[in-house]
Short mmCIF file of C-alpha atoms in Angstrom, two decimals:
data_model
loop_
_atom_site.label_atom_id
_atom_site.label_comp_id
_atom_site.label_asym_id
_atom_site.label_seq_id
_atom_site.Cartn_x
_atom_site.Cartn_y
_atom_site.Cartn_z
CA MET A 1 -67.27 -77.90 63.03
CA ALA A 2 -65.00 -78.23 66.17
CA ASP A 3 -63.57 -74.63 65.67
CA GLU A 4 -66.69 -72.98 65.49
CA GLN A 5 -68.43 -75.16 68.53
CA LYS A 6 -65.04 -73.58 69.98
CA ALA A 7 -65.49 -70.44 69.35
CA VAL A 8 -69.21 -70.05 70.37
CA GLU A 9 -67.95 -71.78 73.91
CA GLY A 10 -65.32 -69.28 74.49
CA GLN A 11 -68.35 -66.31 72.87
CA LEU A 12 -70.45 -67.91 75.37
CA GLN A 13 -68.35 -67.50 78.32
CA LEU A 14 -67.58 -64.06 77.99
CA SER A 15 -71.14 -62.97 77.32
CA ASP A 16 -72.18 -64.67 79.97
CA ILE A 17 -69.46 -62.28 82.65
CA ASN A 18 -71.21 -58.90 81.43
CA GLN A 19 -74.50 -59.53 80.96
CA ASP A 20 -77.27 -58.41 83.49
CA VAL A 21 -74.63 -56.40 85.23
CA THR A 22 -74.70 -52.62 86.37
CA GLU A 23 -72.79 -49.49 85.36
CA PRO A 24 -70.49 -49.56 88.12
CA GLN A 25 -69.73 -53.20 87.40
CA LYS A 26 -69.16 -52.90 83.52
CA GLN A 27 -66.37 -50.40 84.66
CA THR A 28 -64.96 -53.14 86.91
CA ILE A 29 -64.57 -55.42 84.61
CA ASN A 30 -62.90 -52.91 82.60
CA LYS A 31 -60.62 -52.34 85.36
CA PHE A 32 -59.91 -56.05 85.37
CA LYS A 33 -59.08 -56.23 82.26
CA LEU A 34 -56.73 -53.51 82.07
CA LEU A 35 -55.44 -54.77 85.30
CA PHE A 36 -54.96 -58.17 84.00
CA ASP A 37 -53.44 -56.99 80.14
CA SER A 38 -50.85 -55.33 82.36
CA LEU A 39 -49.48 -57.42 84.70
CA ARG A 40 -46.35 -59.36 84.45
CA GLU A 41 -47.28 -62.20 85.37
CA ALA A 42 -48.32 -64.42 82.36
CA GLY A 43 -52.74 -64.80 83.54
CA ILE A 44 -54.80 -66.76 81.56
CA VAL A 45 -59.64 -66.43 82.31
CA LEU A 46 -61.10 -69.74 82.69
CA ASN A 47 -64.95 -70.83 82.63
CA ASP A 48 -66.56 -73.28 85.26
CA LYS A 49 -65.82 -75.81 81.84
CA LYS A 50 -61.73 -75.28 81.81
CA VAL A 51 -62.24 -73.40 78.37
CA ILE A 52 -59.79 -70.17 78.21
CA ILE A 53 -62.22 -67.22 77.76
CA GLU A 54 -59.51 -64.66 78.44
CA LEU A 55 -55.38 -64.54 78.15
CA ASN A 56 -53.14 -61.42 78.90
CA ASN A 57 -50.35 -59.83 77.24
CA SER A 58 -47.33 -61.82 79.30
CA PHE A 59 -49.22 -65.44 78.06
CA GLU A 60 -48.64 -64.97 74.67
CA LEU A 61 -44.69 -64.22 74.81
CA LEU A 62 -44.53 -67.42 77.44
CA SER A 63 -46.55 -69.20 75.56
CA GLY A 64 -46.27 -68.01 71.84
CA TYR A 65 -49.70 -68.09 70.76
CA GLN A 66 -51.86 -65.38 69.61
CA ARG A 67 -55.38 -64.75 72.05
CA SER A 68 -57.01 -65.65 69.08
CA GLU A 69 -55.34 -68.73 68.59
CA LEU A 70 -56.44 -69.81 72.35
CA ILE A 71 -59.93 -68.44 73.60
CA GLY A 72 -62.76 -70.67 73.34
CA SER A 73 -60.11 -74.44 73.73
CA LYS A 74 -59.91 -76.27 76.75
CA LEU A 75 -57.05 -76.04 79.01
CA SER A 76 -55.85 -79.22 78.65
CA LYS A 77 -54.78 -77.97 75.04
CA ILE A 78 -51.77 -75.93 76.57
CA LEU A 79 -51.50 -77.32 80.20
CA ASN A 80 -50.84 -81.11 81.66
CA LYS A 81 -50.01 -81.28 85.15
CA ASN A 82 -47.25 -78.51 85.50
CA LYS A 83 -46.24 -78.63 82.30
CA LEU A 84 -47.22 -75.28 79.72
CA LYS A 85 -47.25 -77.16 76.01
CA LYS A 86 -45.46 -74.04 73.91
CA LYS A 87 -46.10 -72.90 70.54
CA ASN A 88 -43.32 -74.00 69.39
CA GLY A 89 -43.64 -77.62 70.40
CA THR A 90 -41.15 -77.75 73.23
CA SER A 91 -42.50 -76.95 77.39
CA ILE A 92 -41.56 -75.61 80.41
CA GLU A 93 -42.26 -76.59 84.25
CA ILE A 94 -44.40 -74.18 85.62
CA GLY A 95 -45.90 -72.96 88.84
CA PHE A 96 -49.54 -71.53 89.07
CA THR A 97 -51.74 -69.55 91.41
CA GLU A 98 -55.97 -69.72 91.06
CA LEU A 99 -58.07 -67.11 92.07
CA THR A 100 -61.98 -67.64 91.68
CA ILE A 101 -64.14 -65.00 90.71
CA ASP A 102 -68.14 -65.97 90.39
CA ASN A 103 -68.73 -68.97 88.01
CA SER A 104 -64.33 -67.89 86.32
CA ALA A 105 -60.56 -68.84 87.63
CA VAL A 106 -57.64 -66.69 86.39
CA LEU A 107 -54.75 -68.62 86.43
CA LEU A 108 -50.93 -66.52 87.21
CA LEU A 109 -48.57 -68.64 86.03
CA SER A 110 -44.72 -68.41 86.52
CA ASN A 111 -41.67 -70.12 84.67
CA LEU A 112 -40.31 -71.86 87.04
CA SER A 113 -37.41 -72.76 84.83
CA GLN A 114 -36.98 -69.41 84.47
CA ARG A 115 -36.66 -68.67 87.59
CA ARG A 116 -35.05 -71.65 88.64
CA HIS A 117 -32.13 -70.63 86.73
CA LEU A 118 -32.95 -66.77 87.65
CA ASP A 119 -32.42 -67.99 91.33
CA GLN A 120 -28.98 -70.00 90.42
CA ASN A 121 -27.90 -66.99 88.83
CA THR A 122 -28.82 -64.60 92.06
CA GLU A 123 -27.14 -67.34 93.98
CA LEU A 124 -24.03 -67.45 92.14
CA LEU A 125 -23.74 -63.47 91.72
CA ARG A 126 -24.28 -63.48 95.70
CA VAL A 127 -21.07 -65.78 96.27
CA ILE A 128 -19.18 -63.35 93.81
CA GLU A 129 -20.29 -60.74 95.87
CA GLY A 130 -18.41 -62.66 98.66
CA THR A 131 -15.68 -63.86 97.31
CA THR A 132 -14.46 -61.45 94.82
CA GLN A 133 -11.58 -58.83 95.93
CA ASP A 134 -13.85 -55.73 93.90
CA ALA A 135 -15.79 -53.53 95.57
CA ILE A 136 -19.40 -53.88 95.03
CA LEU A 137 -21.94 -51.15 95.93
CA ARG A 138 -25.22 -50.94 94.09
CA ILE A 139 -26.37 -47.38 94.44
CA ASP A 140 -29.81 -45.67 93.46
CA LYS A 141 -31.07 -42.96 91.27
CA ASN A 142 -29.37 -39.69 93.30
CA GLY A 143 -26.00 -41.54 93.66
CA ARG A 144 -26.53 -42.82 97.17
CA ILE A 145 -25.09 -46.06 98.46
CA ILE A 146 -28.04 -48.70 99.45
CA GLU A 147 -26.02 -52.24 99.17
CA TRP A 148 -22.41 -53.03 99.42
CA ASN A 149 -20.13 -56.48 99.88
CA VAL A 150 -17.52 -57.42 101.87
CA ALA A 151 -15.02 -56.01 100.06
CA ALA A 152 -16.01 -52.49 99.44
CA LYS A 153 -15.94 -52.67 103.33
CA LYS A 154 -12.22 -53.56 103.55
CA MET A 155 -11.39 -51.91 100.01
CA PHE A 156 -12.72 -48.10 101.76
CA GLY A 157 -12.28 -48.84 105.28
CA LYS A 158 -15.70 -48.66 106.42
CA GLU A 159 -18.08 -50.68 107.82
CA ASP A 160 -21.14 -48.65 106.92
CA PHE A 161 -21.81 -47.38 103.81
CA THR A 162 -25.81 -45.99 104.72
CA GLY A 163 -27.30 -42.69 102.84
CA ILE A 164 -23.65 -41.98 101.64
CA GLY A 165 -23.26 -40.14 98.25
CA ILE A 166 -20.79 -42.94 95.85
CA LYS A 167 -19.66 -39.26 94.85
CA ASP A 168 -18.36 -38.63 98.10
CA LEU A 169 -16.18 -42.11 97.43
CA MET A 170 -14.70 -40.65 94.13
CA GLY A 171 -13.08 -37.87 92.26
CA TRP A 172 -16.42 -37.38 90.21
CA GLY A 173 -18.46 -34.86 91.95
CA SER A 174 -22.13 -33.96 90.43
CA LYS A 175 -20.54 -36.40 87.28
CA ILE A 176 -21.67 -39.72 88.97
CA ASN A 177 -25.67 -38.21 88.06
CA GLN A 178 -24.68 -37.64 84.38
CA LEU A 179 -22.77 -41.44 84.19
CA ILE A 180 -25.82 -43.18 85.57
CA LYS A 181 -28.23 -41.89 83.33
CA LYS A 182 -26.00 -42.30 80.85
CA ALA A 183 -25.90 -46.20 81.50
CA ALA A 184 -29.56 -46.38 81.69
CA ALA A 185 -29.91 -44.31 78.83
CA GLU A 186 -27.68 -46.46 76.36
CA ASN A 187 -28.42 -49.89 78.33
CA ARG A 188 -24.58 -50.32 78.42
CA VAL A 189 -21.57 -50.05 80.68
CA GLN A 190 -20.23 -47.15 81.50
CA LYS A 191 -16.42 -47.28 82.32
CA ASN A 192 -13.99 -44.79 83.67
CA GLU A 193 -10.80 -44.19 85.92
CA THR A 194 -10.67 -42.21 89.17
CA ASN A 195 -9.51 -41.54 92.46
CA CYS A 196 -10.90 -42.81 95.73
CA VAL A 197 -11.10 -41.98 99.27
CA ARG A 198 -10.46 -44.35 102.19
CA ALA A 199 -12.06 -43.75 105.38
CA ASP A 200 -8.59 -42.61 106.58
CA GLY A 201 -8.20 -39.76 103.67
CA THR A 202 -5.71 -41.72 102.15
CA ASN A 203 -6.53 -41.90 98.11
CA PHE A 204 -6.17 -44.74 95.91
CA GLU A 205 -6.40 -45.28 91.96
CA ALA A 206 -9.32 -47.14 91.16
CA GLU A 207 -11.28 -48.25 87.52
CA VAL A 208 -14.94 -48.22 88.25
CA ASN A 209 -17.79 -50.01 86.08
CA LEU A 210 -20.93 -48.54 86.15
CA LEU A 211 -23.75 -50.91 85.47
CA PRO A 212 -27.18 -49.93 85.33
CA VAL A 213 -29.71 -51.62 87.46
CA ASP A 214 -33.66 -50.55 87.33
CA GLY A 215 -32.90 -47.04 86.60
CA ALA A 216 -30.57 -46.84 89.17
CA ALA A 217 -26.17 -48.60 88.97
CA VAL A 218 -23.69 -50.55 90.20
CA CYS A 219 -20.64 -49.92 90.51
CA ILE A 220 -17.77 -52.70 90.39
CA VAL A 221 -14.85 -50.77 92.02
CA LYS A 222 -11.37 -52.51 91.07
CA ASP A 223 -8.09 -50.89 93.04
CA VAL A 224 -5.45 -50.61 89.93
CA SER A 225 -3.07 -48.71 92.24
CA GLU A 226 -0.69 -51.94 92.29
CA ARG A 227 -1.57 -52.17 88.38
CA THR A 228 -0.27 -48.24 88.31
CA LYS A 229 3.00 -48.93 89.92
CA LEU A 230 3.91 -51.65 87.94
CA LYS A 231 3.22 -49.79 84.76
CA GLU A 232 5.01 -47.22 85.95
CA GLN A 233 8.19 -49.53 87.31
CA ILE A 234 7.92 -51.35 83.99
CA THR A 235 7.83 -47.93 82.26
CA GLN A 236 11.06 -47.24 83.90
CA ALA A 237 12.22 -50.28 82.79
CA LYS A 238 11.87 -49.87 79.65
CA GLU A 239 13.38 -46.35 79.77
CA VAL A 240 16.32 -47.80 82.17
CA TYR A 241 16.88 -50.56 79.28
CA GLN A 242 16.52 -48.57 76.59
CA GLN A 243 19.02 -46.02 77.57
CA LEU A 244 20.93 -49.77 78.05
CA VAL A 245 20.97 -50.26 74.40
CA ASP A 246 21.44 -46.68 73.11
CA ASN A 247 24.52 -46.50 74.69
CA VAL A 248 25.91 -49.83 74.21
CA THR A 249 28.76 -49.22 71.63
CA ASP A 250 27.79 -52.00 69.59
CA ILE A 251 24.87 -51.75 67.16
CA ILE A 252 21.95 -54.14 68.35
CA PHE A 253 20.26 -55.30 65.57
CA VAL A 254 16.86 -57.77 64.60
CA ILE A 255 16.34 -59.12 61.29
CA ASP A 256 13.97 -60.82 59.23
CA LYS A 257 15.90 -63.77 56.85
CA GLN A 258 15.24 -61.57 53.81
CA GLY A 259 17.71 -58.78 55.69
CA GLU A 260 14.86 -56.71 56.48
CA ILE A 261 15.50 -54.32 58.96
CA GLN A 262 12.92 -55.00 61.77
CA TYR A 263 14.32 -52.71 64.56
CA SER A 264 17.78 -51.33 65.49
CA ASN A 265 18.49 -49.49 68.67
CA TYR A 266 20.65 -45.52 68.32
CA GLN A 267 24.17 -46.90 67.64
CA PHE A 268 22.98 -47.94 64.29
CA GLU A 269 22.07 -43.94 63.44
CA LYS A 270 24.77 -42.85 65.10
CA GLN A 271 27.65 -44.52 63.71
CA LEU A 272 25.97 -44.85 60.14
CA GLY A 273 23.79 -41.50 59.97
CA HIS A 274 21.23 -43.25 58.59
CA LYS A 275 17.90 -42.80 60.03
CA PRO A 276 16.61 -46.05 60.67
CA GLU A 277 13.19 -45.40 58.41
CA THR A 278 15.46 -44.56 54.82
CA VAL A 279 17.49 -48.17 55.18
CA LYS A 280 15.24 -51.04 55.01
CA SER A 281 17.56 -53.84 54.17
CA ILE A 282 20.93 -54.53 55.29
CA VAL A 283 21.48 -55.69 52.27
CA SER A 284 21.18 -52.39 50.07
CA ILE A 285 23.84 -50.62 52.17
CA ILE A 286 26.66 -54.02 51.76
CA HIS A 287 29.11 -53.69 49.76
CA PRO A 288 29.26 -55.19 46.28
CA ASP A 289 32.48 -57.24 47.49
CA ASP A 290 30.79 -58.14 50.63
CA LEU A 291 26.40 -58.75 49.74
CA SER A 292 27.40 -62.73 48.33
CA ASN A 293 29.25 -64.24 51.25
CA VAL A 294 27.44 -62.32 53.94
CA ILE A 295 24.17 -64.11 51.95
CA ASN A 296 25.45 -67.15 52.01
CA ILE A 297 26.52 -66.65 55.80
CA LEU A 298 22.61 -65.98 56.01
CA ASN A 299 21.09 -69.25 54.15
CA LYS A 300 23.58 -71.52 55.25
CA ALA A 301 22.76 -69.91 58.79
CA GLN A 302 19.24 -70.22 58.06
CA ASN A 303 19.42 -74.16 57.04
CA GLU A 304 20.94 -75.37 59.98
CA GLY A 305 18.92 -73.28 62.33
CA LYS A 306 21.94 -71.72 63.82
CA GLY A 307 23.48 -68.59 64.48
CA PHE A 308 27.36 -67.02 63.08
CA ARG A 309 29.78 -65.09 64.23
CA ASP A 310 32.51 -62.90 63.40
CA LEU A 311 31.00 -62.08 60.19
CA GLU A 312 32.31 -59.05 58.48
CA PHE A 313 31.89 -57.03 55.38
CA ARG A 314 31.46 -53.46 55.14
CA LEU A 315 28.62 -51.12 55.39
CA GLN A 316 28.20 -47.51 53.60
CA ASN A 317 27.60 -44.77 56.03
CA SER A 318 25.56 -41.59 55.11
CA LYS A 319 28.55 -39.97 54.01
CA LYS A 320 29.23 -42.08 51.08
CA ARG A 321 31.90 -43.59 52.78
CA TRP A 322 32.69 -47.56 53.45
CA VAL A 323 33.08 -48.67 56.91
CA TYR A 324 34.25 -52.24 58.78
CA PHE A 325 32.04 -54.93 61.17
CA SER A 326 31.83 -57.85 62.36
CA ALA A 327 28.25 -58.98 63.02
CA ASN A 328 27.28 -61.95 65.45
CA ALA A 329 23.91 -63.26 65.78
CA VAL A 330 21.03 -66.03 66.23
CA PRO A 331 18.75 -67.05 65.14
CA VAL A 332 14.39 -65.90 65.59
CA LYS A 333 12.47 -68.55 65.44
CA GLU A 334 8.73 -69.30 65.18
CA LEU A 335 7.35 -72.99 65.70
CA GLN A 336 10.87 -74.53 64.97
CA THR A 337 11.28 -72.39 61.68
CA VAL A 338 13.65 -69.43 60.86
CA THR A 339 12.38 -66.33 60.53
CA GLY A 340 15.28 -63.41 60.96
CA PHE A 341 18.87 -62.50 62.86
CA ARG A 342 18.74 -60.88 66.12
CA GLY A 343 22.07 -59.12 66.83
CA THR A 344 25.21 -57.12 67.40
CA MET A 345 27.61 -55.57 65.14
CA ARG A 346 30.78 -53.98 66.15
CA ASN A 347 32.40 -51.23 64.57
CA ILE A 348 36.05 -52.90 63.28
CA ASP A 349 37.07 -50.06 61.17
CA GLU A 350 40.20 -48.52 63.35
CA LYS A 351 41.06 -52.76 63.56
CA LYS A 352 41.22 -53.02 59.95
CA LYS A 353 42.59 -49.37 59.23
CA ALA A 354 45.34 -51.19 62.11
CA GLU A 355 45.51 -54.52 60.21
CA ASP A 356 46.06 -52.34 57.28
CA LYS A 357 49.08 -50.46 58.85
CA THR A 358 50.54 -53.46 59.88
CA GLU A 359 50.60 -55.30 57.04
CA GLN A 360 52.24 -52.52 54.99
CA ILE A 361 55.13 -51.62 57.57
CA ARG A 362 55.57 -56.41 57.16
CA ARG A 363 55.70 -55.52 53.55
CA GLU A 364 57.89 -52.60 53.65
CA LEU A 365 59.88 -54.39 56.29
CA GLU A 366 60.21 -57.66 54.47
CA ARG A 367 61.00 -55.12 51.26
CA GLN A 368 64.10 -53.78 52.94
CA ASN A 369 65.60 -56.97 54.61
CA LYS A 370 65.76 -58.18 50.81
CA GLU A 371 67.74 -55.32 49.80
CA LEU A 372 69.91 -56.00 53.15
CA MET A 373 70.72 -59.25 52.13
CA GLU A 374 70.95 -58.22 48.81
CA LEU A 375 73.52 -55.91 49.62
CA ASN A 376 75.00 -58.02 52.12
CA ARG A 377 75.48 -60.37 49.42
CA LEU A 378 77.34 -57.76 47.54
CA LYS A 379 79.40 -57.31 50.46
CA SER A 380 80.43 -60.36 51.27
CA GLU A 381 81.31 -60.63 47.49
CA PHE A 382 83.28 -57.38 47.59
CA VAL A 383 85.51 -58.50 50.67
CA SER A 384 85.81 -62.20 49.00
CA ASN A 385 87.37 -60.73 45.46
CA VAL A 386 89.10 -58.05 48.20
CA SER A 387 90.85 -60.93 50.42
CA HIS A 388 91.50 -62.13 46.98
CA ASP A 389 93.22 -59.18 45.07
CA LEU A 390 95.23 -58.99 48.57
CA ARG A 391 96.03 -61.63 49.82
CA THR A 392 97.89 -62.89 46.67
CA PRO A 393 101.03 -60.09 46.31
CA LEU A 394 100.30 -59.90 50.05
CA THR A 395 101.82 -63.57 50.65
CA ASN A 396 104.99 -62.29 47.65
CA ILE A 397 105.59 -58.93 49.82
CA GLN A 398 105.42 -61.66 52.88
CA GLY A 399 107.90 -64.48 51.41
CA TYR A 400 110.00 -62.02 50.33
CA ALA A 401 110.49 -60.07 53.07
CA SER A 402 110.95 -63.44 54.66
CA LEU A 403 113.40 -64.14 51.95
CA LEU A 404 114.78 -60.69 52.60
CA ASN A 405 115.24 -60.85 56.49
CA SER A 406 116.84 -64.80 56.70
CA LYS A 407 119.55 -63.08 54.16
CA SER A 408 119.09 -65.85 51.83
CA LEU A 409 119.44 -62.79 48.92
CA GLY A 410 122.01 -62.00 50.52
CA LEU A 411 123.70 -59.09 53.40
CA LEU A 412 121.99 -57.02 54.56
CA ASN A 413 123.55 -53.96 56.73
CA LYS A 414 121.42 -52.95 59.17
CA GLU A 415 118.87 -50.54 58.37
CA GLN A 416 118.47 -52.64 55.27
CA THR A 417 117.67 -55.60 57.96
CA GLU A 418 115.43 -53.57 60.22
CA ALA A 419 113.45 -52.33 57.13
CA ALA A 420 113.21 -55.76 56.01
CA GLU A 421 111.41 -56.62 59.26
CA ILE A 422 109.39 -54.04 59.21
CA ILE A 423 108.00 -55.57 56.05
CA HIS A 424 107.50 -58.79 57.37
CA LYS A 425 105.66 -58.07 60.69
CA GLU A 426 103.23 -55.32 57.99
CA ALA A 427 102.30 -58.27 55.77
CA ILE A 428 101.28 -60.57 58.81
CA ARG A 429 99.94 -58.53 60.92
CA GLU A 430 97.96 -56.83 56.95
CA ALA A 431 97.14 -61.18 56.54
CA LYS A 432 95.37 -61.47 59.51
CA LEU A 433 93.41 -58.39 58.77
CA ILE A 434 91.99 -59.34 55.96
CA ASN A 435 91.62 -63.24 57.37
CA ASP A 436 89.31 -62.04 59.88
#
């Protein structure tokens, strides 16, 4: 019964508005209804008993109620002081303006919570505009600047932008109008990089974000000339670094703990002839006789969290020839866990060849020395034998010559005496030679 009574009251009030009115008045009422429905503000119409007899679309959006749910209801159902009770049970703070028309009243409501939040955001935007180093330029739909911040003055060297077209500051030309339309149509930021012109005629590179706002746009301009210079410097530094890395005599490498090659410099290809993409793992080109030792060293280094030094092994080049290398490396760690190694490999093939040649020479000298020692032994043995074989008869000769000289064996004539003396002297000389 209460619902039926509520509806009757609402209908009676609506009929009261339209009864006993002239045709021009009806047209005025209809225009009012059209205008009322098109308002952005939430609005309700009350009769003299504070019963709701009309509400607009904006009020439906604000409250969550449908028109049919509130027509004929008391205002107190949804409004208590400055709090509007929404259909979902929540309340919002509102402000309202009341207009009296005959025996009816029109209430126009505004969401104070939303407005306060909007005011805070607006203030925040003002602070950002005043403190940011980026230029902020508000432009109309024709690309003319209508508002700017302090940073824009500093960036472009202008105090007043009134009436200046944004295309006069940037290398966009007529493209700016297309970008504004595109931003509005897609309702999203259009981002571009372009050259901008300062008041003194100098150019600088800028990153421009074009934000659609009410059919026009806001341009946020960031001076990226320093960033561009820095990028160029970084690029140049990378090129110099790469040249240094590629032209050192050692191979520079990065491998994971399984031996998979993560990086190698140009020397890898130059010294071994392998394209980096053709050799996935260093293990695949290590000499089979060296592989076990290499794996053991890598495992030990990984377990101890350390690197390794002077690890020698042979690698197979693209011509199937084995080349000696010596490697030094430090561990690559992630969260204190060894995930691989980075280091250098030095070609020691010539050194190894020299060492092998030195070893061959050493062995040859050792062999020759043994032969010389044997020859020396044989010589000594020979000399000893000869000395013994010569000394015995020479002693006899020397003895008999001495007997002859002493005339123990009889008298000798002059010639015989001289001969005996000669024999004795020569025997003594020969004995001395043998002893020496």
